[in-house]
Every structure is written in C-alpha cells, then in structure tokens.
mmCIF file of C-alpha atoms in Angstrom:
data_model
loop_
_atom_site.group_PDB
_atom_site.id
_atom_site.type_symbol
_atom_site.label_atom_id
_atom_site.label_comp_id
_atom_site.label_asym_id
_atom_site.label_seq_id
_atom_site.Cartn_x
_atom_site.Cartn_y
_atom_site.Cartn_z
ATOM 1 C CA MET A 1 -0.794 -2.030 -24.422
ATOM 2 C CA ARG A 2 0.755 0.826 -25.714
ATOM 3 C CA ASP A 3 -1.863 3.757 -25.208
ATOM 4 C CA PHE A 4 -4.611 4.911 -22.605
ATOM 5 C CA ALA A 5 -7.837 3.891 -24.457
ATOM 6 C CA ALA A 6 -6.491 -0.030 -25.372
ATOM 7 C CA LEU A 7 -5.491 -0.047 -21.594
ATOM 8 C CA ALA A 8 -8.948 1.269 -20.215
ATOM 9 C CA ALA A 9 -10.628 -1.067 -22.381
ATOM 10 C CA ALA A 10 -8.458 -4.081 -21.392
ATOM 11 C CA VAL A 11 -9.147 -3.442 -17.713
ATOM 12 C CA ALA A 12 -12.763 -2.660 -17.733
ATOM 13 C CA GLY A 13 -15.121 -5.431 -16.419
ATOM 14 C CA PRO A 14 -14.841 -8.723 -14.832
ATOM 15 C CA GLU A 15 -13.444 -11.058 -17.564
ATOM 16 C CA PRO A 16 -10.377 -12.936 -16.552
ATOM 17 C CA ARG A 17 -7.484 -11.100 -18.668
ATOM 18 C CA VAL A 18 -3.639 -10.765 -18.400
ATOM 19 C CA VAL A 19 -2.818 -7.241 -19.586
ATOM 20 C CA HIS A 20 0.453 -6.353 -20.800
ATOM 21 C CA VAL A 21 1.622 -2.918 -20.642
ATOM 22 C CA ALA A 22 4.645 -2.148 -22.950
ATOM 23 C CA GLY A 23 6.565 1.704 -22.580
ATOM 24 C CA THR A 24 5.116 4.557 -21.310
ATOM 25 C CA ILE A 25 1.439 5.136 -21.187
ATOM 26 C CA ARG A 26 -0.106 8.360 -20.499
ATOM 27 C CA GLY A 27 -3.211 9.506 -19.003
ATOM 28 C CA ASP A 28 -6.032 11.228 -21.124
ATOM 29 C CA GLY A 29 -6.803 13.844 -18.410
ATOM 30 C CA ARG A 30 -8.379 11.476 -16.096
ATOM 31 C CA PRO A 31 -6.404 11.200 -12.573
ATOM 32 C CA MET A 32 -7.508 6.978 -12.128
ATOM 33 C CA LEU A 33 -8.490 4.628 -14.437
ATOM 34 C CA LYS A 34 -10.431 2.002 -13.075
ATOM 35 C CA VAL A 35 -9.639 -1.630 -12.879
ATOM 36 C CA GLY A 36 -12.433 -4.651 -12.784
ATOM 37 C CA SER A 37 -12.085 -8.016 -11.326
ATOM 38 C CA ASN A 38 -9.833 -10.902 -12.269
ATOM 39 C CA LYS A 39 -6.993 -8.812 -13.943
ATOM 40 C CA THR A 40 -3.441 -9.267 -13.991
ATOM 41 C CA VAL A 41 -1.642 -5.881 -15.171
ATOM 42 C CA LEU A 42 1.748 -6.599 -15.899
ATOM 43 C CA GLY A 43 4.596 -4.613 -17.413
ATOM 44 C CA LEU A 44 6.974 -5.915 -20.198
ATOM 45 C CA GLY A 45 10.681 -5.430 -19.610
ATOM 46 C CA SER A 46 12.216 -2.842 -17.631
ATOM 47 C CA ASP A 47 10.420 0.364 -19.200
ATOM 48 C CA ALA A 48 6.873 -0.163 -18.350
ATOM 49 C CA VAL A 49 5.580 3.206 -16.900
ATOM 50 C CA ILE A 50 2.222 4.560 -15.943
ATOM 51 C CA HIS A 51 2.458 8.389 -16.627
ATOM 52 C CA GLY A 52 0.217 10.931 -14.941
ATOM 53 C CA PHE A 53 -2.522 8.898 -13.636
ATOM 54 C CA GLY A 54 -3.222 5.997 -11.237
ATOM 55 C CA PHE A 55 -5.171 2.680 -11.043
ATOM 56 C CA ASP A 56 -8.660 2.653 -9.235
ATOM 57 C CA ILE A 57 -9.613 -0.988 -7.850
ATOM 58 C CA ASN A 58 -13.276 0.167 -6.897
ATOM 59 C CA GLY A 59 -16.704 -1.199 -7.872
ATOM 60 C CA TRP A 60 -18.407 2.104 -7.121
ATOM 61 C CA THR A 61 -19.291 3.299 -10.515
ATOM 62 C CA GLY A 62 -20.861 6.212 -12.537
ATOM 63 C CA GLU A 63 -24.024 4.007 -12.873
ATOM 64 C CA VAL A 64 -24.173 3.022 -9.273
ATOM 65 C CA ALA A 65 -23.927 6.671 -8.292
ATOM 66 C CA LYS A 66 -26.807 7.402 -10.485
ATOM 67 C CA ARG A 67 -29.107 5.349 -8.301
ATOM 68 C CA HIS A 68 -27.443 6.592 -4.840
ATOM 69 C CA THR A 69 -25.828 10.042 -3.361
ATOM 70 C CA GLY A 70 -22.629 9.958 -1.933
ATOM 71 C CA GLY A 71 -20.170 7.283 -1.966
ATOM 72 C CA CYS A 72 -19.772 3.371 -1.062
ATOM 73 C CA GLU A 73 -21.130 3.595 2.674
ATOM 74 C CA PRO A 74 -22.437 -0.003 4.291
ATOM 75 C CA GLU A 75 -25.791 0.716 3.479
ATOM 76 C CA HIS A 76 -24.979 0.601 -0.266
ATOM 77 C CA ALA A 77 -22.687 -2.589 0.084
ATOM 78 C CA ASP A 78 -25.056 -4.916 -1.785
ATOM 79 C CA ASP A 79 -25.828 -2.662 -4.664
ATOM 80 C CA PHE A 80 -22.265 -2.769 -6.488
ATOM 81 C CA VAL A 81 -19.670 -5.133 -7.586
ATOM 82 C CA HIS A 82 -16.975 -5.525 -5.277
ATOM 83 C CA VAL A 83 -13.549 -5.882 -7.638
ATOM 84 C CA GLN A 84 -11.440 -9.056 -6.964
ATOM 85 C CA ASN A 85 -8.615 -11.043 -7.894
ATOM 86 C CA VAL A 86 -6.624 -8.282 -9.219
ATOM 87 C CA ILE A 87 -2.738 -8.238 -9.640
ATOM 88 C CA VAL A 88 -0.459 -4.858 -10.296
ATOM 89 C CA ARG A 89 2.988 -5.869 -11.205
ATOM 90 C CA ASN A 90 6.342 -4.403 -12.667
ATOM 91 C CA LEU A 91 5.151 -1.155 -13.056
ATOM 92 C CA ALA A 92 6.519 1.937 -12.447
ATOM 93 C CA PHE A 93 3.955 4.803 -11.360
ATOM 94 C CA VAL A 94 5.126 8.494 -12.265
ATOM 95 C CA GLU A 95 3.603 11.862 -11.325
ATOM 96 C CA SER A 96 0.072 10.601 -10.623
ATOM 97 C CA ALA A 97 -2.564 13.065 -10.609
ATOM 98 C CA ASP A 98 -4.137 11.214 -7.717
ATOM 99 C CA ASP A 99 -3.227 8.064 -5.896
ATOM 100 C CA SER A 100 -1.154 5.959 -7.630
ATOM 101 C CA ILE A 101 -3.176 3.085 -6.793
ATOM 102 C CA SER A 102 -6.116 2.951 -4.689
ATOM 103 C CA VAL A 103 -7.889 -0.050 -3.339
ATOM 104 C CA ARG A 104 -11.237 0.645 -1.857
ATOM 105 C CA CYS A 105 -14.959 0.032 -1.863
ATOM 106 C CA TYR A 106 -15.344 -3.341 -0.492
ATOM 107 C CA SER A 107 -12.555 -4.614 -3.114
ATOM 108 C CA HIS A 108 -10.925 -7.693 -1.861
ATOM 109 C CA HIS A 109 -8.028 -10.021 -2.785
ATOM 110 C CA VAL A 110 -5.400 -7.664 -4.479
ATOM 111 C CA TRP A 111 -1.741 -8.196 -5.006
ATOM 112 C CA ILE A 112 0.506 -5.203 -5.775
ATOM 113 C CA ASP A 113 3.886 -6.658 -6.236
ATOM 114 C CA HIS A 114 7.247 -5.547 -7.699
ATOM 115 C CA ASN A 115 6.100 -1.965 -9.068
ATOM 116 C CA THR A 116 8.104 1.420 -8.356
ATOM 117 C CA PHE A 117 6.558 4.511 -7.239
ATOM 118 C CA PHE A 118 7.503 7.824 -7.667
ATOM 119 C CA PRO A 119 6.186 11.169 -5.970
ATOM 120 C CA GLY A 120 2.559 12.036 -7.291
ATOM 121 C CA ARG A 121 -0.193 14.343 -6.287
ATOM 122 C CA ASP A 122 -1.450 12.094 -3.330
ATOM 123 C CA GLY A 123 -0.770 8.474 -1.924
ATOM 124 C CA SER A 124 0.969 6.013 -3.662
ATOM 125 C CA VAL A 125 -0.724 2.606 -2.426
ATOM 126 C CA ASP A 126 -4.043 3.572 -0.385
ATOM 127 C CA VAL A 127 -6.248 0.882 1.181
ATOM 128 C CA LYS A 128 -9.742 2.292 2.225
ATOM 129 C CA ARG A 129 -13.544 2.020 2.597
ATOM 130 C CA GLY A 130 -13.948 -1.712 3.502
ATOM 131 C CA ALA A 131 -11.224 -3.196 1.368
ATOM 132 C CA ASP A 132 -9.847 -6.455 2.353
ATOM 133 C CA TRP A 133 -6.877 -9.133 1.953
ATOM 134 C CA VAL A 134 -4.403 -7.113 0.149
ATOM 135 C CA THR A 135 -0.416 -7.627 -0.456
ATOM 136 C CA VAL A 136 1.878 -5.120 -0.986
ATOM 137 C CA SER A 137 5.256 -6.581 -1.634
ATOM 138 C CA TRP A 138 8.702 -6.158 -3.266
ATOM 139 C CA ASN A 139 7.724 -2.704 -4.249
ATOM 140 C CA HIS A 140 10.424 0.497 -4.394
ATOM 141 C CA PHE A 141 9.127 3.823 -3.077
ATOM 142 C CA VAL A 142 11.321 6.342 -4.058
ATOM 143 C CA GLY A 143 10.942 10.134 -2.358
ATOM 144 C CA THR A 144 7.254 9.858 -1.898
ATOM 145 C CA ASP A 145 5.494 11.636 0.692
ATOM 146 C CA LYS A 146 1.903 10.013 1.514
ATOM 147 C CA THR A 147 3.165 6.826 1.021
ATOM 148 C CA MET A 148 0.553 4.586 2.063
ATOM 149 C CA ILE A 149 -2.581 4.935 3.983
ATOM 150 C CA LEU A 150 -4.679 2.004 5.544
ATOM 151 C CA GLY A 151 -8.453 3.504 6.459
ATOM 152 C CA HIS A 152 -9.087 7.148 5.420
ATOM 153 C CA ASP A 153 -11.094 8.389 8.073
ATOM 154 C CA ASP A 154 -11.411 8.245 12.068
ATOM 155 C CA ASP A 155 -15.256 8.255 11.456
ATOM 156 C CA ASN A 156 -15.416 5.127 9.235
ATOM 157 C CA GLY A 157 -15.492 2.381 11.801
ATOM 158 C CA GLU A 158 -18.749 1.301 10.712
ATOM 159 C CA GLN A 159 -17.336 0.315 7.447
ATOM 160 C CA ASP A 160 -13.819 -0.709 8.009
ATOM 161 C CA ALA A 161 -13.885 -2.644 11.305
ATOM 162 C CA GLY A 162 -13.009 -6.084 10.599
ATOM 163 C CA ARG A 163 -11.669 -5.557 7.282
ATOM 164 C CA LEU A 164 -8.415 -3.622 5.904
ATOM 165 C CA ARG A 165 -6.328 -6.552 6.433
ATOM 166 C CA VAL A 166 -3.087 -5.927 4.623
ATOM 167 C CA THR A 167 0.089 -7.370 4.615
ATOM 168 C CA TYR A 168 3.357 -5.150 3.581
ATOM 169 C CA HIS A 169 6.569 -6.862 3.302
ATOM 170 C CA HIS A 170 10.094 -6.851 1.358
ATOM 171 C CA ASN A 171 9.429 -2.827 0.246
ATOM 172 C CA TRP A 172 12.164 -0.699 -0.270
ATOM 173 C CA PHE A 173 11.260 2.701 0.986
ATOM 174 C CA GLU A 174 13.863 4.859 -0.005
ATOM 175 C CA ASN A 175 14.030 8.868 1.192
ATOM 176 C CA THR A 176 10.415 8.743 1.859
ATOM 177 C CA VAL A 177 8.186 10.848 4.289
ATOM 178 C CA GLN A 178 5.717 9.107 5.919
ATOM 179 C CA ARG A 179 2.702 6.633 6.338
ATOM 180 C CA HIS A 180 4.608 3.059 5.759
ATOM 181 C CA PRO A 181 1.695 2.500 6.423
ATOM 182 C CA ARG A 182 -0.501 4.979 8.444
ATOM 183 C CA VAL A 183 -3.246 2.816 9.793
ATOM 184 C CA ARG A 184 -6.857 3.562 10.988
ATOM 185 C CA PHE A 185 -9.092 0.580 11.871
ATOM 186 C CA GLY A 186 -6.958 -1.758 9.857
ATOM 187 C CA HIS A 187 -5.037 -4.922 10.524
ATOM 188 C CA ALA A 188 -1.661 -4.395 8.930
ATOM 189 C CA HIS A 189 1.384 -6.762 9.033
ATOM 190 C CA VAL A 190 4.464 -5.130 8.467
ATOM 191 C CA PHE A 191 7.586 -7.417 7.873
ATOM 192 C CA ASN A 192 10.886 -7.297 6.269
ATOM 193 C CA ASN A 193 10.774 -3.829 4.911
ATOM 194 C CA TYR A 194 13.801 -1.714 4.289
ATOM 195 C CA VAL A 195 13.208 1.602 5.217
ATOM 196 C CA GLU A 196 16.339 4.035 4.122
ATOM 197 C CA ARG A 197 16.604 7.423 5.845
ATOM 198 C CA PRO A 198 12.605 8.503 6.281
ATOM 199 C CA ARG A 199 11.975 11.800 6.582
ATOM 200 C CA SER A 200 9.297 11.845 9.097
ATOM 201 C CA TYR A 201 8.255 8.481 10.930
ATOM 202 C CA PHE A 202 7.888 4.740 9.984
ATOM 203 C CA ILE A 203 4.459 3.179 10.833
ATOM 204 C CA GLY A 204 1.272 5.688 11.964
ATOM 205 C CA ALA A 205 -1.040 4.075 14.813
ATOM 206 C CA GLY A 206 -4.227 5.456 14.367
ATOM 207 C CA THR A 207 -7.983 4.775 15.386
ATOM 208 C CA GLY A 208 -9.149 1.176 16.076
ATOM 209 C CA SER A 209 -5.428 -0.060 14.166
ATOM 210 C CA CYS A 210 -4.120 -3.590 14.813
ATOM 211 C CA ILE A 211 -0.631 -3.591 13.637
ATOM 212 C CA LEU A 212 2.696 -6.085 13.800
ATOM 213 C CA ALA A 213 5.768 -4.691 12.599
ATOM 214 C CA GLU A 214 8.509 -7.607 12.679
ATOM 215 C CA ALA A 215 12.214 -7.977 11.341
ATOM 216 C CA ASN A 216 12.208 -4.351 9.334
ATOM 217 C CA TYR A 217 15.433 -2.774 8.934
ATOM 218 C CA ILE A 218 14.994 1.276 9.137
ATOM 219 C CA LEU A 219 18.198 3.159 8.361
ATOM 220 C CA THR A 220 17.884 6.806 9.809
ATOM 221 C CA GLY A 221 20.238 10.010 9.890
ATOM 222 C CA LYS A 222 17.372 11.513 12.162
ATOM 223 C CA ASP A 223 18.955 12.165 15.950
ATOM 224 C CA GLU A 224 15.465 10.733 16.962
ATOM 225 C CA LEU A 225 13.167 8.978 14.953
ATOM 226 C CA ARG A 226 9.544 7.957 15.673
ATOM 227 C CA VAL A 227 9.160 4.431 14.637
ATOM 228 C CA VAL A 228 5.874 4.194 15.529
ATOM 229 C CA LYS A 229 3.772 7.433 15.679
ATOM 230 C CA ALA A 230 0.511 7.850 17.616
ATOM 231 C CA TYR A 231 -2.284 9.148 16.307
ATOM 232 C CA GLY A 232 -5.127 7.908 18.605
ATOM 233 C CA GLY A 233 -4.417 4.049 18.297
ATOM 234 C CA ASN A 234 -2.513 2.163 21.023
ATOM 235 C CA ASP A 235 -2.487 -1.452 19.282
ATOM 236 C CA ALA A 236 0.474 -1.687 17.593
ATOM 237 C CA VAL A 237 3.578 -4.176 18.253
ATOM 238 C CA PHE A 238 7.064 -3.250 17.213
ATOM 239 C CA ALA A 239 8.862 -6.378 17.938
ATOM 240 C CA ASP A 240 12.375 -6.798 18.897
ATOM 241 C CA ASP A 241 13.522 -8.446 15.921
ATOM 242 C CA ASN A 242 13.470 -5.009 14.172
ATOM 243 C CA VAL A 243 16.539 -3.256 13.598
ATOM 244 C CA VAL A 244 17.089 0.617 13.560
ATOM 245 C CA SER A 245 20.395 1.699 12.729
ATOM 246 C CA PHE A 246 21.650 5.124 13.029
ATOM 247 C CA ILE A 247 23.773 7.103 10.946
ATOM 248 C CA GLY A 248 26.098 9.337 13.175
ATOM 249 C CA SER A 249 26.014 9.461 16.988
ATOM 250 C CA ALA A 250 22.225 8.839 17.576
ATOM 251 C CA ASP A 251 21.231 5.844 19.279
ATOM 252 C CA GLU A 252 17.833 6.698 20.268
ATOM 253 C CA TYR A 253 14.156 5.680 18.482
ATOM 254 C CA VAL A 254 10.602 5.981 20.053
ATOM 255 C CA VAL A 255 7.672 3.810 19.861
ATOM 256 C CA GLU A 256 4.488 6.139 20.912
ATOM 257 C CA VAL A 257 2.259 3.040 21.758
ATOM 258 C CA ASP A 258 2.412 0.278 24.172
ATOM 259 C CA SER A 259 4.151 -2.394 22.450
ATOM 260 C CA SER A 260 4.156 -5.147 24.905
ATOM 261 C CA SER A 261 1.896 -7.743 23.581
ATOM 262 C CA SER A 262 1.399 -9.403 20.101
ATOM 263 C CA SER A 263 -1.651 -11.217 21.135
ATOM 264 C CA ALA A 264 -4.175 -8.946 19.801
ATOM 265 C CA CYS A 265 -2.219 -8.480 16.363
ATOM 266 C CA SER A 266 -1.779 -12.228 15.358
ATOM 267 C CA VAL A 267 -1.770 -13.208 11.758
ATOM 268 C CA PRO A 268 -3.923 -15.931 9.965
ATOM 269 C CA TYR A 269 -1.198 -17.454 7.779
ATOM 270 C CA PRO A 270 2.245 -18.964 8.204
ATOM 271 C CA TYR A 271 5.232 -17.098 7.290
ATOM 272 C CA THR A 272 8.988 -16.885 7.422
ATOM 273 C CA LEU A 273 11.116 -14.034 8.406
ATOM 274 C CA ASP A 274 14.151 -12.956 6.793
ATOM 275 C CA SER A 275 16.782 -11.719 9.438
ATOM 276 C CA ALA A 276 16.484 -7.927 9.382
ATOM 277 C CA ALA A 277 20.413 -7.183 9.376
ATOM 278 C CA ASP A 278 20.197 -9.256 6.036
ATOM 279 C CA LEU A 279 17.598 -6.653 4.562
ATOM 280 C CA PRO A 280 20.054 -4.101 3.038
ATOM 281 C CA ALA A 281 21.633 -6.655 0.750
ATOM 282 C CA ILE A 282 18.661 -8.504 -0.240
ATOM 283 C CA VAL A 283 15.493 -5.936 -0.471
ATOM 284 C CA PRO A 284 17.245 -3.248 -3.269
ATOM 285 C CA LYS A 285 18.624 -6.039 -5.337
ATOM 286 C CA ARG A 286 15.056 -7.541 -5.837
ATOM 287 C CA ALA A 287 12.336 -4.725 -5.221
ATOM 288 C CA GLY A 288 11.043 -2.352 -7.506
ATOM 289 C CA ALA A 289 9.857 -2.805 -11.463
ATOM 290 C CA GLY A 290 11.913 -3.575 -14.187
ATOM 291 C CA LEU A 291 14.237 -6.296 -12.716
#
C-alpha cells in the first residue's frame, strides 16, 4: 500500500490479510485509522512510514455508537466485535495526531513488534478499556513523552480488572520521558528492555496494577532516578537482576512501592531472560523498524 485510501480499505473488516506498506503514507486528516481483526500490517524494507496518524485497534465503530451513547463500557461488551489477531511490524510512526497505536475496547491478541516511534500528540502505544493479551517487543522509542499507558483511568476497574495483560520486552527507550509503561489495573511483565537516559521515571505503578520488572538495563544521567513511581499502586516487583547504571558519580535509585514479593505478579508462560548487562550491546542492534 502506498496511499491512505488503499491502506484504509485493506485493514478494514475481519477478513485475514497481510497488508504491505511501502514508503510514506500520510493521513487524510483523520487522527486514527481503524484496523480490523486478522490483519498483519507489515512495512516493506527500511523506509515504511506512517505519518500524521495512528492505528486504532478497536471494535467500537460508528455503527455501534448509533445504538449506544458513550463508549465501550462493560454493559455494551457483547454488542460489538472485539478485534483480535493483529500484528503491526516494521513501521515508523511519525508525528501521530493522536496515539500512534491504541489497543482498546476488548481487543485482544495483538503483537506490536520491531517498530520505531517518534513523538506524536499523545501516547505511542496505549492499551486500555478492557484490552488483553498484548505483546510489545523489539520496538525503538525515540524522544517520546507519554510513551505507553496500560489502563487509562483510576475509575475503570470494572472494565479493566482481570484484563490488560501485556508483555513488554527488548524495547529500546532512547531519551524518552515517562510511562515505560504507566499501569492502572493491568498486569505488566516488563523484561529485558534497554532504557537510555529517561528524563522522568521508568515504570509508573497505578491503582490496581501488578508489575513484574526483570533484567532491564537503565542508563541514567539523573542524580536520583525513580525507577518505579507510585501512583496509588503498591504491587510492583523490581527484581534484583535489573541494572541501573549512572553516568557520573550518582548511584541512587528509588523504588516507591513495596518490591519484596513476586508471587502476586507471576506470569503464565515460560520465558528465558537475557542478562541485563548484555542489553546495551544486544537491543540497539535489533530493535526498531528497517533492520
């Protein structure tokens, strides 16, 4: 696909498709493009760019909205399609007018892999409103601010509790600000990420969150870094195999929550950790689009 209209047609509906993106595709004024179930959206080569808009992986449509006021609250969960089986890979997102990728409204089984995210108007990868079973892997986030949110509101427990299960691994956060991720109600497994000079904090632990952070490497020039910032949550484990490396003479970091037990934040799948000390050599060579 080389233009917005062709891309919009290709990613619509539930039919299985592999959609190839070539070159730069610019939006037609819409901030978000809905992506239907059973789609693999794959950038070709090293210069596939989504410019000025983002992908909305979300089954709440205009037709559903005609029947219901508001949004995809739990009482409407059976009234619309829950988008599933979506892969987004090898794309650069530039100057998104809203989120670069939003996974919401009970969408599930989504893989966001080997993309590059530059600053946009809002989040880069946001997962919220009952979404579930998402993997965010081998992406490169460059200078982003509201990088990743998991769960959008402190009052949304009815929809989110028991869902929002997301794995974040082998991502490269380069000179980013915050939210790697910021979690409410979600279950976040955050491992083997390389965090280079974060400008605020690493992970935010919000209401009802459950976070397991393992074998990440954080390189910081700050005198004191909050690696886990408390936003009302108290169930986040910052494991001993994480590495925090300071540029200069500082050597203090802060975990603002109780990080003494990992039992509540165990994960339901087998995995193998790379050594955190190896990540500065491994991740930048392999993360991001166009490799």
